[in-house]
PDB file of C-alpha atoms and ligand atoms in Angstrom:
ATOM      1  CA  MET J   1     124.433 111.766  64.234  1.00  0.00           C
ATOM      2  CA  SER J   2     123.122 112.127  67.789  1.00  0.00           C
ATOM      3  CA  ASP J   3     120.301 109.947  69.143  1.00  0.00           C
ATOM      4  CA  ARG J   4     117.751 111.962  67.173  1.00  0.00           C
ATOM      5  CA  ARG J   5     115.862 110.205  64.389  1.00  0.00           C
ATOM      6  CA  GLY J   6     117.171 112.614  61.794  1.00  0.00           C
ATOM      7  CA  PRO J   7     119.213 115.756  61.346  1.00  0.00           C
ATOM      8  CA  ILE J   8     118.510 119.321  62.389  1.00  0.00           C
ATOM      9  CA  VAL J   9     119.200 122.020  59.817  1.00  0.00           C
ATOM     10  CA  THR J  10     119.583 125.578  61.142  1.00  0.00           C
ATOM     11  CA  LEU J  11     119.309 128.775  59.102  1.00  0.00           C
ATOM     12  CA  ASP J  12     120.390 131.982  60.779  1.00  0.00           C
ATOM     13  CA  GLY J  13     120.961 135.416  59.340  1.00  0.00           C
ATOM     14  CA  PRO J  14     119.872 139.047  59.288  1.00  0.00           C
ATOM     15  CA  ALA J  15     116.357 140.322  58.656  1.00  0.00           C
ATOM     16  CA  GLY J  16     115.085 139.902  55.117  1.00  0.00           C
ATOM     17  CA  SER J  17     117.760 137.406  54.068  1.00  0.00           C
ATOM     18  CA  GLY J  18     115.030 134.992  52.965  1.00  0.00           C
ATOM     19  CA  LYS J  19     115.488 132.576  55.857  1.00  0.00           C
ATOM     20  CA  SER J  20     111.869 131.658  56.492  1.00  0.00           C
ATOM     21  CA  THR J  21     110.775 131.116  52.887  1.00  0.00           C
ATOM     22  CA  THR J  22     113.961 129.178  52.205  1.00  0.00           C
ATOM     23  CA  ALA J  23     113.640 127.090  55.377  1.00  0.00           C
ATOM     24  CA  LYS J  24     110.020 126.267  54.568  1.00  0.00           C
ATOM     25  CA  ALA J  25     110.888 125.115  51.033  1.00  0.00           C
ATOM     26  CA  VAL J  26     113.884 123.069  52.222  1.00  0.00           C
ATOM     27  CA  ALA J  27     111.728 121.386  54.882  1.00  0.00           C
ATOM     28  CA  GLU J  28     109.049 120.513  52.333  1.00  0.00           C
ATOM     29  CA  ARG J  29     111.602 118.926  49.987  1.00  0.00           C
ATOM     30  CA  LEU J  30     113.149 116.888  52.781  1.00  0.00           C
ATOM     31  CA  GLY J  31     109.851 115.958  54.408  1.00  0.00           C
ATOM     32  CA  PHE J  32     111.074 117.659  57.605  1.00  0.00           C
ATOM     33  CA  ARG J  33     109.216 120.129  59.807  1.00  0.00           C
ATOM     34  CA  HIS J  34     109.862 123.861  59.654  1.00  0.00           C
ATOM     35  CA  LEU J  35     110.117 126.010  62.778  1.00  0.00           C
ATOM     36  CA  ASP J  36     110.035 129.808  62.334  1.00  0.00           C
ATOM     37  CA  SER J  37     111.538 130.896  65.647  1.00  0.00           C
ATOM     38  CA  GLY J  38     111.044 134.596  64.815  1.00  0.00           C
ATOM     39  CA  GLY J  39     107.323 133.853  64.952  1.00  0.00           C
ATOM     40  CA  LEU J  40     107.686 132.858  68.613  1.00  0.00           C
ATOM     41  CA  TYR J  41     109.297 136.176  69.570  1.00  0.00           C
ATOM     42  CA  ARG J  42     106.654 137.941  67.519  1.00  0.00           C
ATOM     43  CA  ALA J  43     103.929 135.994  69.363  1.00  0.00           C
ATOM     44  CA  LEU J  44     105.281 137.045  72.789  1.00  0.00           C
ATOM     45  CA  THR J  45     105.369 140.643  71.551  1.00  0.00           C
ATOM     46  CA  LEU J  46     101.805 140.418  70.245  1.00  0.00           C
ATOM     47  CA  ALA J  47     100.617 138.963  73.553  1.00  0.00           C
ATOM     48  CA  LEU J  48     102.186 141.829  75.531  1.00  0.00           C
ATOM     49  CA  LEU J  49     100.788 144.474  73.198  1.00  0.00           C
ATOM     50  CA  GLU J  50      97.331 142.895  73.360  1.00  0.00           C
ATOM     51  CA  ALA J  51      97.519 142.702  77.143  1.00  0.00           C
ATOM     52  CA  GLY J  52      98.248 146.444  77.164  1.00  0.00           C
ATOM     53  CA  THR J  53     101.489 146.025  79.131  1.00  0.00           C
ATOM     54  CA  PRO J  54     103.395 149.322  78.621  1.00  0.00           C
ATOM     55  CA  VAL J  55     106.666 148.796  76.734  1.00  0.00           C
ATOM     56  CA  GLU J  56     108.567 150.638  79.505  1.00  0.00           C
ATOM     57  CA  GLU J  57     107.595 147.798  81.857  1.00  0.00           C
ATOM     58  CA  TRP J  58     108.751 144.916  79.659  1.00  0.00           C
ATOM     59  CA  ASN J  59     112.253 144.796  81.079  1.00  0.00           C
ATOM     60  CA  ALA J  60     110.887 144.178  84.580  1.00  0.00           C
ATOM     61  CA  LEU J  61     109.082 140.999  83.445  1.00  0.00           C
ATOM     62  CA  THR J  62     110.351 137.652  84.719  1.00  0.00           C
ATOM     63  CA  GLU J  63     110.590 134.347  82.898  1.00  0.00           C
ATOM     64  CA  GLU J  64     107.415 133.305  84.742  1.00  0.00           C
ATOM     65  CA  ASP J  65     105.605 136.381  83.431  1.00  0.00           C
ATOM     66  CA  MET J  66     106.728 135.497  79.890  1.00  0.00           C
ATOM     67  CA  ARG J  67     105.546 131.910  80.293  1.00  0.00           C
ATOM     68  CA  ALA J  68     102.189 133.156  81.563  1.00  0.00           C
ATOM     69  CA  LEU J  69     101.624 134.737  78.125  1.00  0.00           C
ATOM     70  CA  ASP J  70     101.087 131.145  76.998  1.00  0.00           C
ATOM     71  CA  VAL J  71     102.917 131.060  73.675  1.00  0.00           C
ATOM     72  CA  ARG J  72     103.046 127.504  72.360  1.00  0.00           C
ATOM     73  CA  VAL J  73     103.643 125.552  69.207  1.00  0.00           C
ATOM     74  CA  SER J  74     101.500 122.761  67.899  1.00  0.00           C
ATOM     75  CA  SER J  75     102.768 120.498  65.179  1.00  0.00           C
ATOM     76  CA  SER J  76     100.717 120.686  62.011  1.00  0.00           C
ATOM     77  CA  GLY J  77     101.842 118.592  59.049  1.00  0.00           C
ATOM     78  CA  THR J  78     105.198 119.917  57.878  1.00  0.00           C
ATOM     79  CA  SER J  79     105.254 122.928  60.174  1.00  0.00           C
ATOM     80  CA  PHE J  80     104.239 124.250  63.561  1.00  0.00           C
ATOM     81  CA  ASP J  81     101.276 126.461  64.276  1.00  0.00           C
ATOM     82  CA  ILE J  82     101.976 129.211  66.794  1.00  0.00           C
ATOM     83  CA  LEU J  83      99.377 129.621  69.524  1.00  0.00           C
ATOM     84  CA  VAL J  84      98.830 132.469  71.985  1.00  0.00           C
ATOM     85  CA  GLY J  85      96.483 131.489  74.784  1.00  0.00           C
ATOM     86  CA  GLY J  86      95.258 128.598  72.610  1.00  0.00           C
ATOM     87  CA  ARG J  87      94.465 130.888  69.636  1.00  0.00           C
ATOM     88  CA  ARG J  88      96.326 130.259  66.373  1.00  0.00           C
ATOM     89  CA  VAL J  89      98.141 133.401  65.233  1.00  0.00           C
ATOM     90  CA  SER J  90      99.729 134.046  61.876  1.00  0.00           C
ATOM     91  CA  GLU J  91      99.072 137.238  59.854  1.00  0.00           C
ATOM     92  CA  GLU J  92      98.862 139.385  62.986  1.00  0.00           C
ATOM     93  CA  LEU J  93     102.485 138.500  63.789  1.00  0.00           C
ATOM     94  CA  ARG J  94     103.667 140.520  60.773  1.00  0.00           C
ATOM     95  CA  GLY J  95     101.985 143.812  61.706  1.00  0.00           C
ATOM     96  CA  PRO J  96     104.084 147.004  61.983  1.00  0.00           C
ATOM     97  CA  GLU J  97     103.691 147.356  65.755  1.00  0.00           C
ATOM     98  CA  VAL J  98     104.879 143.813  66.436  1.00  0.00           C
ATOM     99  CA  THR J  99     107.796 144.306  63.996  1.00  0.00           C
ATOM    100  CA  GLU J 100     108.782 147.534  65.751  1.00  0.00           C
ATOM    101  CA  TYR J 101     108.884 146.095  69.262  1.00  0.00           C
ATOM    102  CA  VAL J 102     110.008 142.511  68.712  1.00  0.00           C
ATOM    103  CA  PRO J 103     113.791 143.246  68.731  1.00  0.00           C
ATOM    104  CA  PHE J 104     113.441 144.884  72.141  1.00  0.00           C
ATOM    105  CA  LEU J 105     111.449 141.967  73.539  1.00  0.00           C
ATOM    106  CA  ALA J 106     113.970 139.525  72.038  1.00  0.00           C
ATOM    107  CA  SER J 107     116.846 141.361  73.741  1.00  0.00           C
ATOM    108  CA  LEU J 108     115.440 140.498  77.204  1.00  0.00           C
ATOM    109  CA  ALA J 109     116.900 137.358  78.797  1.00  0.00           C
ATOM    110  CA  PRO J 110     113.560 136.172  80.334  1.00  0.00           C
ATOM    111  CA  SER J 111     111.877 136.150  76.923  1.00  0.00           C
ATOM    112  CA  ARG J 112     114.658 133.985  75.483  1.00  0.00           C
ATOM    113  CA  ALA J 113     114.659 131.625  78.466  1.00  0.00           C
ATOM    114  CA  SER J 114     110.884 131.210  78.258  1.00  0.00           C
ATOM    115  CA  LEU J 115     111.094 130.016  74.629  1.00  0.00           C
ATOM    116  CA  LEU J 116     114.186 127.810  74.828  1.00  0.00           C
ATOM    117  CA  HIS J 117     112.564 124.618  76.089  1.00  0.00           C
ATOM    118  CA  LEU J 118     109.754 124.875  73.579  1.00  0.00           C
ATOM    119  CA  GLN J 119     112.216 125.179  70.680  1.00  0.00           C
ATOM    120  CA  ARG J 120     114.341 122.286  71.947  1.00  0.00           C
ATOM    121  CA  MET J 121     111.241 120.083  72.254  1.00  0.00           C
ATOM    122  CA  ALA J 122     110.315 120.878  68.653  1.00  0.00           C
ATOM    123  CA  GLY J 123     113.721 119.527  67.618  1.00  0.00           C
ATOM    124  CA  GLU J 124     113.761 116.514  69.895  1.00  0.00           C
ATOM    125  CA  ASP J 125     113.310 113.969  67.102  1.00  0.00           C
ATOM    126  CA  GLY J 126     115.375 115.845  64.533  1.00  0.00           C
ATOM    127  CA  ARG J 127     114.041 116.096  60.963  1.00  0.00           C
ATOM    128  CA  LEU J 128     113.680 119.820  61.554  1.00  0.00           C
ATOM    129  CA  VAL J 129     114.628 122.959  59.632  1.00  0.00           C
ATOM    130  CA  ALA J 130     114.706 125.886  62.064  1.00  0.00           C
ATOM    131  CA  ASP J 131     115.307 129.517  61.130  1.00  0.00           C
ATOM    132  CA  GLY J 132     116.126 132.504  63.299  1.00  0.00           C
ATOM    133  CA  ARG J 133     119.068 134.358  64.811  1.00  0.00           C
ATOM    134  CA  ASP J 134     120.504 131.900  67.342  1.00  0.00           C
ATOM    135  CA  MET J 135     119.432 128.505  66.013  1.00  0.00           C
ATOM    136  CA  GLY J 136     122.973 127.258  65.329  1.00  0.00           C
ATOM    137  CA  THR J 137     124.681 129.086  68.197  1.00  0.00           C
ATOM    138  CA  VAL J 138     122.364 128.626  71.199  1.00  0.00           C
ATOM    139  CA  VAL J 139     119.212 126.615  70.566  1.00  0.00           C
ATOM    140  CA  TYR J 140     120.604 123.691  68.533  1.00  0.00           C
ATOM    141  CA  PRO J 141     124.408 123.910  68.917  1.00  0.00           C
ATOM    142  CA  SER J 142     124.745 120.249  67.885  1.00  0.00           C
ATOM    143  CA  ALA J 143     122.725 120.635  64.662  1.00  0.00           C
ATOM    144  CA  GLU J 144     124.146 118.542  61.838  1.00  0.00           C
ATOM    145  CA  VAL J 145     123.802 121.265  59.201  1.00  0.00           C
ATOM    146  CA  LYS J 146     124.199 124.963  59.958  1.00  0.00           C
ATOM    147  CA  VAL J 147     123.698 127.674  57.386  1.00  0.00           C
ATOM    148  CA  TYR J 148     124.203 131.420  57.694  1.00  0.00           C
ATOM    149  CA  LEU J 149     122.346 133.338  54.999  1.00  0.00           C
ATOM    150  CA  VAL J 150     123.395 136.830  54.020  1.00  0.00           C
ATOM    151  CA  ALA J 151     122.382 139.196  51.225  1.00  0.00           C
ATOM    152  CA  ASP J 152     123.149 142.745  50.243  1.00  0.00           C
ATOM    153  CA  LEU J 153     121.042 145.262  52.259  1.00  0.00           C
ATOM    154  CA  GLN J 154     119.413 146.887  49.198  1.00  0.00           C
ATOM    155  CA  GLN J 155     118.498 143.481  47.857  1.00  0.00           C
ATOM    156  CA  ARG J 156     116.972 142.470  51.176  1.00  0.00           C
ATOM    157  CA  ALA J 157     114.953 145.695  51.224  1.00  0.00           C
ATOM    158  CA  ARG J 158     113.622 145.024  47.695  1.00  0.00           C
ATOM    159  CA  ARG J 159     112.646 141.482  48.641  1.00  0.00           C
ATOM    160  CA  ARG J 160     110.906 142.658  51.794  1.00  0.00           C
ATOM    161  CA  LEU J 161     108.886 145.219  49.811  1.00  0.00           C
ATOM    162  CA  LYS J 162     107.984 142.605  47.208  1.00  0.00           C
ATOM    163  CA  GLU J 163     106.728 140.297  49.942  1.00  0.00           C
ATOM    164  CA  VAL J 164     104.211 142.958  50.969  1.00  0.00           C
ATOM    165  CA  GLY J 165     103.053 143.419  47.380  1.00  0.00           C
ATOM    166  CA  HIS J 166     105.307 146.362  46.439  1.00  0.00           C
ATOM    167  CA  GLU J 167     106.592 145.207  43.036  1.00  0.00           C
ATOM    168  CA  ASP J 168     107.967 148.517  41.796  1.00  0.00           C
ATOM    169  CA  PRO J 169     109.177 150.596  44.770  1.00  0.00           C
ATOM    170  CA  THR J 170     110.741 154.058  44.403  1.00  0.00           C
ATOM    171  CA  ASP J 171     114.349 154.687  45.501  1.00  0.00           C
ATOM    172  CA  GLU J 172     113.022 156.452  48.612  1.00  0.00           C
ATOM    173  CA  GLU J 173     110.894 153.459  49.552  1.00  0.00           C
ATOM    174  CA  ILE J 174     113.871 151.131  49.124  1.00  0.00           C
ATOM    175  CA  GLU J 175     116.027 153.429  51.261  1.00  0.00           C
ATOM    176  CA  ALA J 176     113.400 153.538  54.026  1.00  0.00           C
ATOM    177  CA  ALA J 177     112.989 149.744  54.027  1.00  0.00           C
ATOM    178  CA  ALA J 178     116.796 149.298  54.047  1.00  0.00           C
ATOM    179  CA  ALA J 179     117.146 151.675  57.013  1.00  0.00           C
ATOM    180  CA  ALA J 180     114.498 149.731  58.968  1.00  0.00           C
ATOM    181  CA  LEU J 181     116.221 146.406  58.266  1.00  0.00           C
ATOM    182  CA  ALA J 182     119.629 147.846  59.211  1.00  0.00           C
ATOM    183  CA  ALA J 183     118.243 149.164  62.494  1.00  0.00           C
ATOM    184  CA  ARG J 184     116.778 145.740  63.334  1.00  0.00           C
ATOM    185  CA  ASP J 185     120.070 143.998  62.422  1.00  0.00           C
ATOM    186  CA  ARG J 186     121.941 146.392  64.693  1.00  0.00           C
ATOM    187  CA  GLN J 187     119.644 145.666  67.619  1.00  0.00           C
ATOM    188  CA  ASP J 188     119.867 141.906  67.021  1.00  0.00           C
ATOM    189  CA  SER J 189     123.670 141.907  66.619  1.00  0.00           C
ATOM    190  CA  GLU J 190     124.543 144.233  69.478  1.00  0.00           C
ATOM    191  CA  ARG J 191     122.355 142.731  72.189  1.00  0.00           C
ATOM    192  CA  GLU J 192     123.939 140.941  75.126  1.00  0.00           C
ATOM    193  CA  HIS J 193     121.902 137.709  75.060  1.00  0.00           C
ATOM    194  CA  SER J 194     122.132 135.388  72.044  1.00  0.00           C
ATOM    195  CA  PRO J 195     123.259 138.073  69.585  1.00  0.00           C
ATOM    196  CA  LEU J 196     122.959 137.440  65.874  1.00  0.00           C
ATOM    197  CA  ARG J 197     126.238 135.987  64.671  1.00  0.00           C
ATOM    198  CA  LYS J 198     127.433 133.337  62.299  1.00  0.00           C
ATOM    199  CA  PRO J 199     128.002 129.985  64.027  1.00  0.00           C
ATOM    200  CA  GLU J 200     131.669 129.075  63.531  1.00  0.00           C
ATOM    201  CA  ASP J 201     130.728 125.804  61.873  1.00  0.00           C
ATOM    202  CA  ALA J 202     128.058 127.270  59.574  1.00  0.00           C
ATOM    203  CA  HIS J 203     128.096 127.301  55.776  1.00  0.00           C
ATOM    204  CA  LEU J 204     127.941 130.917  54.626  1.00  0.00           C
ATOM    205  CA  ILE J 205     125.556 131.385  51.700  1.00  0.00           C
ATOM    206  CA  ASP J 206     125.257 134.806  50.077  1.00  0.00           C
ATOM    207  CA  THR J 207     121.894 134.927  48.328  1.00  0.00           C
ATOM    208  CA  THR J 208     122.352 138.364  46.705  1.00  0.00           C
ATOM    209  CA  ARG J 209     122.846 136.844  43.276  1.00  0.00           C
ATOM    210  CA  LEU J 210     121.401 133.395  43.845  1.00  0.00           C
ATOM    211  CA  GLY J 211     117.980 132.414  42.576  1.00  0.00           C
ATOM    212  CA  PHE J 212     115.565 131.002  45.147  1.00  0.00           C
ATOM    213  CA  GLU J 213     115.738 127.569  43.545  1.00  0.00           C
ATOM    214  CA  GLU J 214     119.548 127.544  43.736  1.00  0.00           C
ATOM    215  CA  GLN J 215     119.678 128.441  47.417  1.00  0.00           C
ATOM    216  CA  VAL J 216     117.045 125.865  48.340  1.00  0.00           C
ATOM    217  CA  ALA J 217     118.857 123.184  46.325  1.00  0.00           C
ATOM    218  CA  ALA J 218     122.210 124.048  47.948  1.00  0.00           C
ATOM    219  CA  ILE J 219     120.828 123.609  51.477  1.00  0.00           C
ATOM    220  CA  GLU J 220     118.860 120.509  50.552  1.00  0.00           C
ATOM    221  CA  ALA J 221     122.083 118.960  49.230  1.00  0.00           C
ATOM    222  CA  LEU J 222     123.899 119.703  52.516  1.00  0.00           C
ATOM    223  CA  ALA J 223     121.134 118.001  54.469  1.00  0.00           C
ATOM    224  CA  ARG J 224     120.963 114.978  52.166  1.00  0.00           C
ATOM    225  CA  ALA J 225     124.722 114.523  52.520  1.00  0.00           C
ATOM    226  CA  VAL J 226     124.494 114.193  56.314  1.00  0.00           C
ATOM    227  CA  GLU J 227     121.434 111.945  56.077  1.00  0.00           C
ATOM    228  CA  ARG J 228     123.495 109.515  54.022  1.00  0.00           C
ATOM    229  CA  ASP J 229     126.330 109.446  56.602  1.00  0.00           C
TER     230      ASP J 229
HETATM  231  O1  C5P S   1     112.756 136.332  61.734  1.00  0.00           O
HETATM  232  P1  C5P S   1     111.876 137.479  62.121  1.00  0.00           P
HETATM  233  O2  C5P S   1     112.130 138.720  61.349  1.00  0.00           O
HETATM  234  O3  C5P S   1     110.423 137.130  62.152  1.00  0.00           O
HETATM  235  O4  C5P S   1     112.293 137.768  63.633  1.00  0.00           O
HETATM  236  C1  C5P S   1     111.725 138.853  64.351  1.00  0.00           C
HETATM  237  C2  C5P S   1     112.672 139.263  65.465  1.00  0.00           C
HETATM  238  O5  C5P S   1     112.698 138.233  66.458  1.00  0.00           O
HETATM  239  C3  C5P S   1     114.116 139.487  65.073  1.00  0.00           C
HETATM  240  O6  C5P S   1     114.368 140.801  64.596  1.00  0.00           O
HETATM  241  C4  C5P S   1     114.836 139.227  66.396  1.00  0.00           C
HETATM  242  O7  C5P S   1     114.805 140.384  67.201  1.00  0.00           O
HETATM  243  C5  C5P S   1     113.978 138.169  67.059  1.00  0.00           C
HETATM  244  N1  C5P S   1     114.507 136.817  66.925  1.00  0.00           N
HETATM  245  C6  C5P S   1     115.480 136.414  67.802  1.00  0.00           C
HETATM  246  N2  C5P S   1     115.946 135.135  67.791  1.00  0.00           N
HETATM  247  C7  C5P S   1     115.470 134.257  66.907  1.00  0.00           C
HETATM  248  C8  C5P S   1     114.487 134.645  65.971  1.00  0.00           C
HETATM  249  C9  C5P S   1     114.028 135.947  66.001  1.00  0.00           C
HETATM  250  O8  C5P S   1     115.948 137.210  68.600  1.00  0.00           O
HETATM  251  N3  C5P S   1     115.926 133.013  66.919  1.00  0.00           N
END
């Protein structure tokens, strides 16, 4: 292991693959911290929308401009709170407008550069489970355990709907949710900077037919194996 005090576990994968809930549960079991990096990109997006900066002007923003939005993390027990201008944000990061514009914001190099240092600092001591799109490829390339989570698109759409309280969606609702996820995956995979892709050294876990408990246990076991080394 590197000079960190413990391992870093990365979970990357497409939208709705269950990364954040899985990462949170794995972190709790291991007594590690959980970092939801998607929340950081969502926070930058929220800050720009709240500031009233027109979306057409976002690609002219510099790294300095992104930093001035003052997105930070503050460690809180087993996770990190996300702060915008000192205000803790959580539910508002999941709103439809933020979800619509976040892939565009995340495709801009200055937004990624502005968040890199902050993410690396969060992992400085190890004992971290971080989920996102480029955790294993760009942010923590030397992570001891890398996982790439995938799941069938329809299944991901059902899970996403369930998360927002839709227990019994119609076929049309599933199709619409699947189309939205597919569009986001396309944007995240086709962008120039830090595109979504499986790190070469990642364990591929397909959660389509796995129960939540099984996928959490599988990742926990990978992390415990490197802790013992
Ligand atoms: O994980 P979540 O769905 O909250 O991520 C929201 C968006 O943030 C993703 O669709 C992607 O555009 C961006 N993102 C990213 N890199 C990460 C995490 C999220 O580009 N590491």
